[in-house]
Every structure is written in structure tokens, then in C-alpha cells.
Short mmCIF file of N, CA and C in Angstrom, two decimals:
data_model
loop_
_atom_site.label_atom_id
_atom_site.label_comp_id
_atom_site.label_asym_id
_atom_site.label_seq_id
_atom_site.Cartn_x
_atom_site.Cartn_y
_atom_site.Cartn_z
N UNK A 1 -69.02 47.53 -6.27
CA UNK A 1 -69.58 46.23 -6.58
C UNK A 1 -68.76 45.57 -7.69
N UNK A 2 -68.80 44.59 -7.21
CA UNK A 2 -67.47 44.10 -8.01
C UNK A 2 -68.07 43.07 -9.19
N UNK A 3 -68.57 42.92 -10.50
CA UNK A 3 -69.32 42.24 -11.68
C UNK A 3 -68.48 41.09 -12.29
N UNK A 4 -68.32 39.38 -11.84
CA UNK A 4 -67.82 38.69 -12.74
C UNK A 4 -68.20 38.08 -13.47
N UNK A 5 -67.45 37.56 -14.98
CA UNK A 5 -67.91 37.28 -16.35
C UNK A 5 -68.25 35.65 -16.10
N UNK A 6 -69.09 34.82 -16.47
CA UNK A 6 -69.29 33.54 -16.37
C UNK A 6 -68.23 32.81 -16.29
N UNK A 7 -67.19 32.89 -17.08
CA UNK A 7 -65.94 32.29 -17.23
C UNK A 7 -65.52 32.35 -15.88
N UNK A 8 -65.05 33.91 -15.15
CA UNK A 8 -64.63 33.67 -13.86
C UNK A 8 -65.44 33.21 -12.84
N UNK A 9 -67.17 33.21 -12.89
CA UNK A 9 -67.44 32.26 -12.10
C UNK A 9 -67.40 30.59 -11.59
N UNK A 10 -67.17 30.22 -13.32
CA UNK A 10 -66.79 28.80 -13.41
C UNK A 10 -65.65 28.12 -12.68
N UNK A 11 -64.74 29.07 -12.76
CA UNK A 11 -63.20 29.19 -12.74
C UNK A 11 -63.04 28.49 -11.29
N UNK A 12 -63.94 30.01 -10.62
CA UNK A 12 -63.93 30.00 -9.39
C UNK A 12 -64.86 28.77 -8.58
N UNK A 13 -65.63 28.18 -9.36
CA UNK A 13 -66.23 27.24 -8.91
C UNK A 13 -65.41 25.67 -9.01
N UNK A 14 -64.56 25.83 -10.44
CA UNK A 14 -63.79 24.56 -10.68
C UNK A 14 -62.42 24.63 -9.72
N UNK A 15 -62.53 25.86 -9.06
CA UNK A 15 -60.86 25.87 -8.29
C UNK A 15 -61.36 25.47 -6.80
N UNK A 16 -62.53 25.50 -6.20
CA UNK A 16 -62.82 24.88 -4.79
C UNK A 16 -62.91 23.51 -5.54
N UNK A 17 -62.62 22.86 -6.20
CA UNK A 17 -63.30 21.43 -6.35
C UNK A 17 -61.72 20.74 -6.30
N UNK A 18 -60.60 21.47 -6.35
CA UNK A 18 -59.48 20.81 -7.55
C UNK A 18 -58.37 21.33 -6.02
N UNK A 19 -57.15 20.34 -5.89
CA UNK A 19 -56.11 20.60 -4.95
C UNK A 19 -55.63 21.67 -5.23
N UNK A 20 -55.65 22.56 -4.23
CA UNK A 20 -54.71 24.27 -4.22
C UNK A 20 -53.56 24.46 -5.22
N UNK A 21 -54.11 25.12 -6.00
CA UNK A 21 -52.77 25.88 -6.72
C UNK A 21 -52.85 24.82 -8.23
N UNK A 22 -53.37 24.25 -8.36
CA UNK A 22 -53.01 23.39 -9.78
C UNK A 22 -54.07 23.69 -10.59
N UNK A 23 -53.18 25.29 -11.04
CA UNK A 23 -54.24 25.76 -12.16
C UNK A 23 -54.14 25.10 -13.33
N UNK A 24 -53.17 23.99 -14.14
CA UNK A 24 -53.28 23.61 -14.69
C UNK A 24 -54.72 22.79 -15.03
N UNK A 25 -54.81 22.13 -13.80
CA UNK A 25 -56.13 21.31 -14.39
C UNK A 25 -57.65 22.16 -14.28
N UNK A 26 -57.65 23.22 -13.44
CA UNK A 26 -58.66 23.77 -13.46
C UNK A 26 -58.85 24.81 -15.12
N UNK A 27 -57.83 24.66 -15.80
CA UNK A 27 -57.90 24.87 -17.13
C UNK A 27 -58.67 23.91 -17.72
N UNK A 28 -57.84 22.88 -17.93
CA UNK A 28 -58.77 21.66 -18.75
C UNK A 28 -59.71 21.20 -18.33
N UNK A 29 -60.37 21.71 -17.20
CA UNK A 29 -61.79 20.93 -17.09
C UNK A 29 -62.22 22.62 -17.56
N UNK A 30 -62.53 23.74 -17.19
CA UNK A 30 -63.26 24.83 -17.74
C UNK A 30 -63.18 24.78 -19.05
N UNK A 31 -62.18 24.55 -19.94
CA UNK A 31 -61.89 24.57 -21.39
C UNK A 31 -63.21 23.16 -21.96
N UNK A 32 -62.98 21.86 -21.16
CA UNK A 32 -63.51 21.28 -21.20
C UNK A 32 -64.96 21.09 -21.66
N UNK A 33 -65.79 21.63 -20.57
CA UNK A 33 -66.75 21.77 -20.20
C UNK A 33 -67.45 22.92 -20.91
N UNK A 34 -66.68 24.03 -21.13
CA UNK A 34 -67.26 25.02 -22.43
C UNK A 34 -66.94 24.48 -23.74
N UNK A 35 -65.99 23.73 -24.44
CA UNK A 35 -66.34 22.96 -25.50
C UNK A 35 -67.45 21.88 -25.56
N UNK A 36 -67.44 21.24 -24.39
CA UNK A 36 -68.96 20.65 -24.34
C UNK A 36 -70.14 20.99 -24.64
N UNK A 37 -69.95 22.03 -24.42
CA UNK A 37 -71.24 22.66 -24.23
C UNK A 37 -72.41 22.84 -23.21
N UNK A 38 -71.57 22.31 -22.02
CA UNK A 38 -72.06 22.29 -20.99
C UNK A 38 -72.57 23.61 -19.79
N UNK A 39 -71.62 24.72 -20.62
CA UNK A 39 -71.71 26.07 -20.18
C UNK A 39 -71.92 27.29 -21.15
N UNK A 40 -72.68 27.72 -20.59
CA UNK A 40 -73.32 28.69 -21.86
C UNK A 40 -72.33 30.03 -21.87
N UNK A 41 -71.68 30.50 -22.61
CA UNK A 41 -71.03 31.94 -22.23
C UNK A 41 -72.02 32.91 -22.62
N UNK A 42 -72.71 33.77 -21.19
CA UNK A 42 -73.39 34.34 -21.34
C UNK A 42 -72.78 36.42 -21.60
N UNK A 43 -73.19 36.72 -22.32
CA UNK A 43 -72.59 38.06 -22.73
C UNK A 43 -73.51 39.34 -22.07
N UNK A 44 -73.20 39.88 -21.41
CA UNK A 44 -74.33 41.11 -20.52
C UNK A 44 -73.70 42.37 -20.93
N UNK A 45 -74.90 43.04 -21.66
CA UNK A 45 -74.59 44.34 -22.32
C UNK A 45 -74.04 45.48 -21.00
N UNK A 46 -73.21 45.95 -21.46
CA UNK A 46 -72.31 46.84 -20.81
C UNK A 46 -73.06 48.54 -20.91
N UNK A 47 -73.36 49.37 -20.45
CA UNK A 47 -74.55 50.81 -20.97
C UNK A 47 -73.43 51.37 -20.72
#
């Protein structure tokens, strides 16, 4: 089972939205949008 961190779900959500391969901008909108405060970075204890 494979566990990803909020960040890579975002990621992965801002890269279907954005033309193939231009990770550049799928940077500045995730960077974006977590300085906003629009996304919470959620932290899940590890046992």
C-alpha cells in the first residue's frame, strides 16, 4: 500500500489541471496555494 504526503497529493492534483510536463508551473501554484493558506499540511504520526 502505497501512503502519500498531502504535498504529493496536491501535486498530483495541480499536474492533471496544468499542460504535460511543465513542472515549472505546477510548482508555483502548489508553493502558492500553501503560502496562502489555502492548504493545510497535514502531518500523520508514523508508529
Amino acid at each position: 500500500m502505497e501512503i502519500k504526503t498531502s504535498i504529493e497529493r496536491l501535486i498530483d492534483a495541480i499536474s492533471e489541471m496544468v499542460p504535460e510536463g511543465d513542472h515549472e508551473l505546477v510548482a508555483k501554484i502548489a508553493s502558492l496555494m500553501i503560502q496562502s493558506g489555502k492548504v493545510k499540511l497535514a502531518t500523520v504520526p508514523v508508529r
